[in-house]
Structures are given as structure tokens and as C-alpha cells.
Amino acid sequence: VKKLGLDLFETSVSNSDDLCAMIVGRTKLIENCGVPTPLPIQHDNRMERYTAWYVLGLHYDSCGQTQEAMRCMLYAMKLYPPPTGNTMDMIFLLPMIHLHGRGWFESEELAAVEKEVNDASIEYDKMAAMISSGIHIVGQMTDTELHAALKERDASIEGSEEDLKLRLVMTLIAEATGV
């Protein structure tokens, strides 16, 4: 998970023109996040799900996607609520420190995202998150870039612009997840 996070940040910072690599990187991290519901620690003793949510939140923040960043930080906190007493481990406080450092604790935006995260009737859907994230990135591509990315993956370039964007996102998700 840490390697996936590093790869994603490297793609975002050093190679911002490779939007397809960013989609694949995000998809791989989302795939590792799992469902953001608390589990006994022994089920995630390496804290891979927690780390994936936290790193994904940092990535979204670096891309200016504040609500997604908040959502990921809150999901990480939901998996491992910050401990109390003398048993505090700083690793569990990282999402809280990030939210505080960004000045988000007092924002109405965080309150709305937190309500959504805590609403028991809303179930996290990994595929929906992958598609939404991909569509957001593909929306930044020019028509030429979109066609080139589809051709590179032997995908059809026939159809409306929206069809092509969705086709590219689904192709990249399949590439990232091996499906």
C-alpha cells in the first residue's frame, strides 16, 4: 500500500501529463482501501486499509479535491478511531492532525461530509468511487489525449465524448484491478 501511495504521488507531482497513470494509481489504492467499517485490529494488523485511506486522502488534497480528501481522512478515522489514554500511537492521529492542520475542523463542508460518512444508510461502493475518480481526471483530457489513450489500449474511439470518457475509465479500472 505504501508503494502504491508513493507511485501515485510520483505520478501526480512529476508526471502530471499522464492522467491515465493517475487513474490507475487511484484505482489500485481504492481497491486496497476496503469498506470503511471498523474491524478488529487483527483483521488489518498491517493497517493497509487505514494507510490506503490516509494516503488517498493526502493525494486528493494535493489535487485540490477537498471533499474527497476529507472523506478519505474520515474513513481512515472510522477504521481506527483515535485511541484515548496513555496508549496513544501517533499513527492513529495522522488523519485528525491533517484535518486540523488544513483548518477543516470548523468548516461546514467537513460537517456535511462527516454526516454522509456516518450515515448508516450510505454504503461505500468501491466501483462507484473508482468510476467517479476516473471521470474527474478524464474530464481534464483534451479530445486528442482521450483518443490517444483509447488507441493505446486498443479500445474503440467511436461514440460520443461521454461514451469515450467512460470507456477509457472502465478500461483503466480493468487494467488496475486485473479484471
PDB file of C-alpha atoms in Angstrom:
ATOM      1  CA  VAL A   1       0.000   0.000   0.000  1.00  0.00           C
ATOM      2  CA  LYS A   2       2.815   2.402   0.803  1.00  0.00           C
ATOM      3  CA  LYS A   3       4.417   1.659  -2.585  1.00  0.00           C
ATOM      4  CA  LEU A   4       1.086   2.325  -4.318  1.00  0.00           C
ATOM      5  CA  GLY A   5       0.849   5.625  -2.459  1.00  0.00           C
ATOM      6  CA  LEU A   6       4.375   6.626  -3.407  1.00  0.00           C
ATOM      7  CA  ASP A   7       3.735   5.696  -7.035  1.00  0.00           C
ATOM      8  CA  LEU A   8       0.543   7.750  -7.050  1.00  0.00           C
ATOM      9  CA  PHE A   9       2.256  10.816  -5.596  1.00  0.00           C
ATOM     10  CA  GLU A  10       5.140  10.467  -8.041  1.00  0.00           C
ATOM     11  CA  THR A  11       2.643  10.334 -10.906  1.00  0.00           C
ATOM     12  CA  SER A  12       0.732  13.347  -9.605  1.00  0.00           C
ATOM     13  CA  VAL A  13       3.755  15.524  -8.996  1.00  0.00           C
ATOM     14  CA  SER A  14       6.380  14.621 -11.575  1.00  0.00           C
ATOM     15  CA  ASN A  15       4.271  13.394 -14.465  1.00  0.00           C
ATOM     16  CA  SER A  16       1.047  15.357 -14.314  1.00  0.00           C
ATOM     17  CA  ASP A  17       0.510  14.863 -18.053  1.00  0.00           C
ATOM     18  CA  ASP A  18      -0.012  11.117 -17.575  1.00  0.00           C
ATOM     19  CA  LEU A  19      -3.600  11.270 -16.362  1.00  0.00           C
ATOM     20  CA  CYS A  20      -4.154   7.589 -17.176  1.00  0.00           C
ATOM     21  CA  ALA A  21      -1.396   6.600 -14.742  1.00  0.00           C
ATOM     22  CA  MET A  22      -3.094   8.719 -12.083  1.00  0.00           C
ATOM     23  CA  ILE A  23      -6.399   6.898 -12.642  1.00  0.00           C
ATOM     24  CA  VAL A  24      -4.677   3.518 -12.421  1.00  0.00           C
ATOM     25  CA  GLY A  25      -2.852   4.596  -9.239  1.00  0.00           C
ATOM     26  CA  ARG A  26      -6.013   5.864  -7.570  1.00  0.00           C
ATOM     27  CA  THR A  27      -7.904   2.736  -8.584  1.00  0.00           C
ATOM     28  CA  LYS A  28      -5.253   0.476  -7.073  1.00  0.00           C
ATOM     29  CA  LEU A  29      -5.378   2.397  -3.800  1.00  0.00           C
ATOM     30  CA  ILE A  30      -9.191   2.396  -3.726  1.00  0.00           C
ATOM     31  CA  GLU A  31      -9.077  -1.348  -4.356  1.00  0.00           C
ATOM     32  CA  ASN A  32      -6.896  -1.731  -1.259  1.00  0.00           C
ATOM     33  CA  CYS A  33      -8.996   0.573   0.911  1.00  0.00           C
ATOM     34  CA  GLY A  34     -11.747  -1.916   1.536  1.00  0.00           C
ATOM     35  CA  VAL A  35     -15.069  -0.968   3.024  1.00  0.00           C
ATOM     36  CA  PRO A  36     -14.629   1.780   5.637  1.00  0.00           C
ATOM     37  CA  THR A  37     -16.208  -0.024   8.563  1.00  0.00           C
ATOM     38  CA  PRO A  38     -14.375  -0.732  11.805  1.00  0.00           C
ATOM     39  CA  LEU A  39     -12.862  -4.197  12.071  1.00  0.00           C
ATOM     40  CA  PRO A  40     -10.969  -5.789  14.913  1.00  0.00           C
ATOM     41  CA  ILE A  41      -7.315  -4.781  14.532  1.00  0.00           C
ATOM     42  CA  GLN A  42      -6.208  -8.388  13.965  1.00  0.00           C
ATOM     43  CA  HIS A  43      -8.060  -8.353  10.632  1.00  0.00           C
ATOM     44  CA  ASP A  44      -5.877  -5.486   9.393  1.00  0.00           C
ATOM     45  CA  ASN A  45      -2.848  -5.824  11.632  1.00  0.00           C
ATOM     46  CA  ARG A  46      -0.576  -4.239   8.997  1.00  0.00           C
ATOM     47  CA  MET A  47      -3.012  -1.317   8.794  1.00  0.00           C
ATOM     48  CA  GLU A  48      -3.114  -1.490   4.992  1.00  0.00           C
ATOM     49  CA  ARG A  49      -6.717  -0.317   4.734  1.00  0.00           C
ATOM     50  CA  TYR A  50      -6.086   2.544   7.158  1.00  0.00           C
ATOM     51  CA  THR A  51      -2.917   3.558   5.287  1.00  0.00           C
ATOM     52  CA  ALA A  52      -4.671   3.351   1.912  1.00  0.00           C
ATOM     53  CA  TRP A  53      -7.452   5.688   3.064  1.00  0.00           C
ATOM     54  CA  TYR A  54      -4.992   8.123   4.632  1.00  0.00           C
ATOM     55  CA  VAL A  55      -2.657   8.222   1.598  1.00  0.00           C
ATOM     56  CA  LEU A  56      -5.595   8.533  -0.784  1.00  0.00           C
ATOM     57  CA  GLY A  57      -6.824  11.481   1.312  1.00  0.00           C
ATOM     58  CA  LEU A  58      -3.427  13.158   1.066  1.00  0.00           C
ATOM     59  CA  HIS A  59      -3.436  12.620  -2.680  1.00  0.00           C
ATOM     60  CA  TYR A  60      -6.896  14.133  -3.126  1.00  0.00           C
ATOM     61  CA  ASP A  61      -5.848  17.098  -1.000  1.00  0.00           C
ATOM     62  CA  SER A  62      -2.757  17.644  -3.148  1.00  0.00           C
ATOM     63  CA  CYS A  63      -5.024  17.628  -6.237  1.00  0.00           C
ATOM     64  CA  GLY A  64      -7.352  20.217  -4.705  1.00  0.00           C
ATOM     65  CA  GLN A  65     -10.258  17.797  -4.239  1.00  0.00           C
ATOM     66  CA  THR A  66     -11.099  18.882  -0.707  1.00  0.00           C
ATOM     67  CA  GLN A  67     -14.313  16.916  -0.182  1.00  0.00           C
ATOM     68  CA  GLU A  68     -12.738  13.660  -1.352  1.00  0.00           C
ATOM     69  CA  ALA A  69      -9.716  14.338   0.882  1.00  0.00           C
ATOM     70  CA  MET A  70     -11.988  14.921   3.867  1.00  0.00           C
ATOM     71  CA  ARG A  71     -13.995  11.791   3.092  1.00  0.00           C
ATOM     72  CA  CYS A  72     -10.865   9.621   2.951  1.00  0.00           C
ATOM     73  CA  MET A  73      -9.487  11.053   6.208  1.00  0.00           C
ATOM     74  CA  LEU A  74     -12.814  10.423   7.924  1.00  0.00           C
ATOM     75  CA  TYR A  75     -12.908   6.850   6.567  1.00  0.00           C
ATOM     76  CA  ALA A  76      -9.417   6.254   7.983  1.00  0.00           C
ATOM     77  CA  MET A  77     -10.577   7.611  11.351  1.00  0.00           C
ATOM     78  CA  LYS A  78     -13.663   5.404  11.152  1.00  0.00           C
ATOM     79  CA  LEU A  79     -11.495   2.307  10.690  1.00  0.00           C
ATOM     80  CA  TYR A  80      -9.273   3.158  13.650  1.00  0.00           C
ATOM     81  CA  PRO A  81     -10.762   5.832  15.881  1.00  0.00           C
ATOM     82  CA  PRO A  82      -8.022   7.790  17.668  1.00  0.00           C
ATOM     83  CA  PRO A  83      -7.249   5.971  20.953  1.00  0.00           C
ATOM     84  CA  THR A  84      -7.518   7.629  24.315  1.00  0.00           C
ATOM     85  CA  GLY A  85      -5.415   7.469  27.450  1.00  0.00           C
ATOM     86  CA  ASN A  86      -1.757   6.575  27.685  1.00  0.00           C
ATOM     87  CA  THR A  87      -1.862   4.084  24.805  1.00  0.00           C
ATOM     88  CA  MET A  88      -1.828   6.747  22.103  1.00  0.00           C
ATOM     89  CA  ASP A  89       0.072   5.872  18.972  1.00  0.00           C
ATOM     90  CA  MET A  90       0.710   8.873  16.723  1.00  0.00           C
ATOM     91  CA  ILE A  91      -0.106   6.885  13.596  1.00  0.00           C
ATOM     92  CA  PHE A  92      -3.788   6.857  14.590  1.00  0.00           C
ATOM     93  CA  LEU A  93      -3.793  10.638  14.897  1.00  0.00           C
ATOM     94  CA  LEU A  94      -2.473  11.444  11.406  1.00  0.00           C
ATOM     95  CA  PRO A  95      -5.875  11.964   9.726  1.00  0.00           C
ATOM     96  CA  MET A  96      -7.030  14.130  12.632  1.00  0.00           C
ATOM     97  CA  ILE A  97      -3.806  16.155  12.515  1.00  0.00           C
ATOM     98  CA  HIS A  98      -4.229  16.656   8.771  1.00  0.00           C
ATOM     99  CA  LEU A  99      -7.844  17.790   9.113  1.00  0.00           C
ATOM    100  CA  HIS A 100      -6.822  20.193  11.884  1.00  0.00           C
ATOM    101  CA  GLY A 101      -3.740  21.455  10.040  1.00  0.00           C
ATOM    102  CA  ARG A 102      -5.821  22.274   6.969  1.00  0.00           C
ATOM    103  CA  GLY A 103      -8.290  24.190   9.145  1.00  0.00           C
ATOM    104  CA  TRP A 104     -11.150  21.906   8.166  1.00  0.00           C
ATOM    105  CA  PHE A 105     -12.476  21.051  11.621  1.00  0.00           C
ATOM    106  CA  GLU A 106     -14.566  24.204  11.803  1.00  0.00           C
ATOM    107  CA  SER A 107     -15.804  24.069   8.217  1.00  0.00           C
ATOM    108  CA  GLU A 108     -19.397  23.425   7.212  1.00  0.00           C
ATOM    109  CA  GLU A 109     -18.012  21.383   4.335  1.00  0.00           C
ATOM    110  CA  LEU A 110     -16.441  18.867   6.763  1.00  0.00           C
ATOM    111  CA  ALA A 111     -19.681  18.673   8.730  1.00  0.00           C
ATOM    112  CA  ALA A 112     -21.581  17.760   5.546  1.00  0.00           C
ATOM    113  CA  VAL A 113     -19.011  15.141   4.521  1.00  0.00           C
ATOM    114  CA  GLU A 114     -18.926  13.734   8.063  1.00  0.00           C
ATOM    115  CA  LYS A 115     -22.716  13.400   8.068  1.00  0.00           C
ATOM    116  CA  GLU A 116     -22.503  11.461   4.799  1.00  0.00           C
ATOM    117  CA  VAL A 117     -19.695   9.223   6.118  1.00  0.00           C
ATOM    118  CA  ASN A 118     -21.552   8.498   9.351  1.00  0.00           C
ATOM    119  CA  ASP A 119     -24.939   7.969   7.709  1.00  0.00           C
ATOM    120  CA  ALA A 120     -25.557   4.251   8.127  1.00  0.00           C
ATOM    121  CA  SER A 121     -27.827   4.184   5.074  1.00  0.00           C
ATOM    122  CA  ILE A 122     -24.988   5.181   2.726  1.00  0.00           C
ATOM    123  CA  GLU A 123     -22.795   2.236   1.842  1.00  0.00           C
ATOM    124  CA  TYR A 124     -19.402   2.823   0.311  1.00  0.00           C
ATOM    125  CA  ASP A 125     -19.196   1.464  -3.196  1.00  0.00           C
ATOM    126  CA  LYS A 126     -15.603   0.954  -4.391  1.00  0.00           C
ATOM    127  CA  MET A 127     -16.557   0.695  -8.046  1.00  0.00           C
ATOM    128  CA  ALA A 128     -18.555   3.926  -7.892  1.00  0.00           C
ATOM    129  CA  ALA A 129     -15.572   5.631  -6.245  1.00  0.00           C
ATOM    130  CA  MET A 130     -13.218   4.325  -8.935  1.00  0.00           C
ATOM    131  CA  ILE A 131     -15.509   5.491 -11.754  1.00  0.00           C
ATOM    132  CA  SER A 132     -16.147   8.889 -10.171  1.00  0.00           C
ATOM    133  CA  SER A 133     -12.445   9.469  -9.580  1.00  0.00           C
ATOM    134  CA  GLY A 134     -11.605   8.388 -13.118  1.00  0.00           C
ATOM    135  CA  ILE A 135     -14.292  10.546 -14.739  1.00  0.00           C
ATOM    136  CA  HIS A 136     -12.992  13.556 -12.810  1.00  0.00           C
ATOM    137  CA  ILE A 137      -9.468  13.033 -14.166  1.00  0.00           C
ATOM    138  CA  VAL A 138     -10.505  12.107 -17.719  1.00  0.00           C
ATOM    139  CA  GLY A 139     -12.544  15.309 -17.816  1.00  0.00           C
ATOM    140  CA  GLN A 140      -9.220  17.182 -17.820  1.00  0.00           C
ATOM    141  CA  MET A 141      -8.043  15.441 -21.011  1.00  0.00           C
ATOM    142  CA  THR A 142      -8.260  17.014 -24.438  1.00  0.00           C
ATOM    143  CA  ASP A 143     -10.037  15.098 -27.214  1.00  0.00           C
ATOM    144  CA  THR A 144      -6.663  14.260 -28.729  1.00  0.00           C
ATOM    145  CA  GLU A 145      -5.358  12.860 -25.431  1.00  0.00           C
ATOM    146  CA  LEU A 146      -8.561  10.886 -24.918  1.00  0.00           C
ATOM    147  CA  HIS A 147      -8.366   9.309 -28.389  1.00  0.00           C
ATOM    148  CA  ALA A 148      -4.638   8.560 -27.967  1.00  0.00           C
ATOM    149  CA  ALA A 149      -5.222   6.875 -24.597  1.00  0.00           C
ATOM    150  CA  LEU A 150      -8.021   4.729 -26.026  1.00  0.00           C
ATOM    151  CA  LYS A 151      -5.966   3.755 -29.093  1.00  0.00           C
ATOM    152  CA  GLU A 152      -3.000   2.879 -26.874  1.00  0.00           C
ATOM    153  CA  ARG A 153      -5.253   0.401 -25.063  1.00  0.00           C
ATOM    154  CA  ASP A 154      -6.832  -0.975 -28.274  1.00  0.00           C
ATOM    155  CA  ALA A 155     -10.229   0.438 -27.298  1.00  0.00           C
ATOM    156  CA  SER A 156     -12.756   1.804 -29.762  1.00  0.00           C
ATOM    157  CA  ILE A 157     -12.771   5.545 -30.411  1.00  0.00           C
ATOM    158  CA  GLU A 158     -16.329   5.505 -31.779  1.00  0.00           C
ATOM    159  CA  GLY A 159     -19.139   7.181 -29.866  1.00  0.00           C
ATOM    160  CA  SER A 160     -19.964  10.368 -28.023  1.00  0.00           C
ATOM    161  CA  GLU A 161     -17.396  12.164 -25.894  1.00  0.00           C
ATOM    162  CA  GLU A 162     -19.119  10.930 -22.730  1.00  0.00           C
ATOM    163  CA  ASP A 163     -19.064   7.330 -24.011  1.00  0.00           C
ATOM    164  CA  LEU A 164     -15.350   7.628 -24.796  1.00  0.00           C
ATOM    165  CA  LYS A 165     -14.562   9.009 -21.337  1.00  0.00           C
ATOM    166  CA  LEU A 166     -16.466   6.217 -19.613  1.00  0.00           C
ATOM    167  CA  ARG A 167     -14.864   3.618 -21.919  1.00  0.00           C
ATOM    168  CA  LEU A 168     -11.393   4.880 -21.021  1.00  0.00           C
ATOM    169  CA  VAL A 169     -12.156   4.920 -17.302  1.00  0.00           C
ATOM    170  CA  MET A 170     -13.543   1.370 -17.397  1.00  0.00           C
ATOM    171  CA  THR A 171     -10.535   0.189 -19.420  1.00  0.00           C
ATOM    172  CA  LEU A 172      -8.144   1.757 -16.894  1.00  0.00           C
ATOM    173  CA  ILE A 173     -10.057   0.271 -13.949  1.00  0.00           C
ATOM    174  CA  ALA A 174      -9.830  -3.163 -15.570  1.00  0.00           C
ATOM    175  CA  GLU A 175      -6.111  -2.585 -16.148  1.00  0.00           C
ATOM    176  CA  ALA A 176      -5.555  -1.597 -12.500  1.00  0.00           C
ATOM    177  CA  THR A 177      -7.631  -4.355 -10.922  1.00  0.00           C
ATOM    178  CA  GLY A 178      -6.760  -7.119 -13.348  1.00  0.00           C
ATOM    179  CA  VAL A 179     -10.425  -7.779 -14.145  1.00  0.00           C
TER     180      VAL A 179
END
